[in-house]
XYZ file of C-alpha atoms in Angstrom:
149
model
C 23.122 -0.367 29.353
C 21.348 -0.925 26.646
C 17.676 -2.610 26.584
C 17.054 -6.867 25.680
C 15.142 -6.937 22.767
C 11.141 -7.204 22.961
C 9.611 -10.221 22.088
C 8.792 -8.947 18.961
C 12.086 -7.438 17.965
C 13.531 -11.682 19.022
C 11.105 -13.193 17.348
C 11.341 -10.816 14.210
C 15.567 -11.780 14.019
C 14.986 -15.271 14.904
C 12.414 -15.577 11.478
C 14.786 -13.816 9.539
C 17.828 -15.831 10.008
C 16.074 -18.995 9.827
C 15.555 -17.915 6.425
C 18.136 -16.445 5.302
C 18.234 -13.154 5.606
C 21.293 -10.709 6.382
C 20.095 -8.199 9.107
C 21.576 -3.982 9.510
C 19.199 -2.702 12.776
C 16.033 -3.363 12.451
C 16.065 -4.451 8.724
C 15.948 -7.709 6.967
C 17.867 -8.081 3.579
C 18.180 -11.321 1.361
C 19.026 -11.581 -1.795
C 17.067 -13.600 -4.223
C 17.500 -14.194 -7.988
C 16.078 -11.574 -9.783
C 14.794 -8.564 -6.812
C 16.115 -7.935 -3.049
C 13.696 -8.592 -0.576
C 13.775 -6.086 2.474
C 12.145 -6.496 5.479
C 11.938 -4.321 7.984
C 10.497 -4.155 12.135
C 9.093 -0.800 12.544
C 8.443 1.013 15.712
C 5.311 3.965 16.055
C 7.011 6.968 17.096
C 4.561 7.373 19.562
C 5.137 3.562 20.933
C 3.602 0.756 22.133
C 3.405 -0.638 19.056
C 4.797 -1.980 15.475
C 4.509 -2.314 12.132
C 6.442 -4.410 9.538
C 7.181 -3.570 7.030
C 7.477 -5.904 3.064
C 9.212 -3.908 0.676
C 11.041 -5.122 -2.840
C 14.153 -4.006 -4.516
C 13.939 -5.086 -8.506
C 17.726 -5.771 -9.755
C 16.543 -5.267 -13.810
C 15.961 -1.020 -12.475
C 19.314 -1.549 -10.934
C 21.374 -2.641 -8.904
C 21.948 -1.661 -5.025
C 23.007 -3.664 -1.395
C 20.473 -2.658 1.054
C 17.685 0.159 0.158
C 15.848 1.610 3.059
C 12.093 0.157 2.384
C 10.605 3.291 1.124
C 13.223 3.222 -1.547
C 11.832 0.419 -2.901
C 10.101 -0.667 -5.785
C 7.779 -2.502 -4.924
C 6.253 -1.372 -1.210
C 3.667 -3.113 1.996
C 2.746 -3.549 4.920
C 2.461 -6.953 6.369
C -1.197 -6.072 7.544
C -2.185 -5.715 4.192
C -1.460 -9.026 2.868
C -2.295 -11.400 5.925
C -5.980 -12.856 6.112
C -6.049 -10.609 9.203
C -4.981 -8.156 10.076
C -6.666 -6.556 12.750
C -5.205 -9.898 15.110
C -1.692 -9.378 13.466
C -2.441 -5.498 14.810
C -3.572 -7.172 18.552
C 0.010 -9.345 18.134
C 1.856 -6.039 17.061
C 0.536 -4.062 19.313
C 3.134 -4.600 22.690
C 0.580 -2.667 25.517
C -1.608 -6.033 25.367
C -1.167 -8.297 27.568
C -0.882 -11.217 26.172
C 1.726 -13.824 26.883
C 4.943 -13.518 25.689
C 4.433 -17.015 24.077
C 1.194 -16.751 22.644
C 2.538 -13.221 20.965
C 5.912 -15.045 19.416
C 3.970 -17.771 18.405
C 1.606 -15.891 16.805
C 3.980 -12.913 14.378
C 5.975 -16.718 14.282
C 2.686 -17.834 11.704
C 1.993 -14.139 10.033
C 5.863 -14.280 9.011
C 5.898 -17.692 8.012
C 3.004 -16.378 5.459
C 4.891 -13.772 3.718
C 7.842 -16.471 4.166
C 5.604 -18.825 1.428
C 4.237 -15.384 -0.709
C 8.325 -14.224 -0.547
C 9.285 -17.546 -1.774
C 7.383 -15.992 -4.875
C 8.734 -13.126 -5.455
C 12.483 -14.186 -6.535
C 11.975 -13.569 -10.129
C 9.464 -11.039 -12.011
C 7.312 -14.037 -13.546
C 7.050 -14.868 -10.208
C 5.862 -11.501 -9.225
C 3.685 -11.183 -12.080
C 1.943 -15.013 -11.217
C 1.393 -13.969 -7.482
C -0.615 -10.473 -8.358
C -4.214 -11.390 -6.831
C -2.215 -12.353 -3.553
C 0.759 -10.367 -3.138
C 1.085 -7.330 -5.927
C -2.246 -5.996 -5.795
C -2.267 -5.147 -2.312
C 1.521 -3.221 -2.685
C 2.293 0.168 -3.797
C 4.498 0.338 -6.576
C 7.094 2.134 -8.416
C 6.321 3.825 -12.334
C 9.505 1.415 -13.399
C 7.848 -1.934 -11.531
C 4.573 -0.756 -13.251
C 6.183 -1.368 -17.012
C 8.087 -3.754 -15.761
C 5.488 -5.971 -14.155
C 2.439 -4.822 -16.743
């Protein structure tokens, strides 16, 4: 029997659908002008909590279909780019006794913040313009550093 998805998973999928992502397993992909946005919901190997991995693939380096977040040129976690990472942690911590509707509402809020960041990530120029808000909170490969310098 398939376990019904929990509120974090269903909210994540719903956000992806609403924002033009295609889903493969726990990873969402959105094709953008010069980048591929990759957002992944990762369960902790010890259970009880989730992480949201955020990554961008730069098409100028090479074309890719559905790269894993770890293969991407620009990588971060949602907790690195939101205003209140501790509150996000509480939302993603499934053992807390937060009501589902509240958890859903708060997670949507954080994912909507991500929506606006990713709206400015479609081109190299947009990424350069958003260095402080987004790029400076990411890990960049050598190729990404060259393209974005």
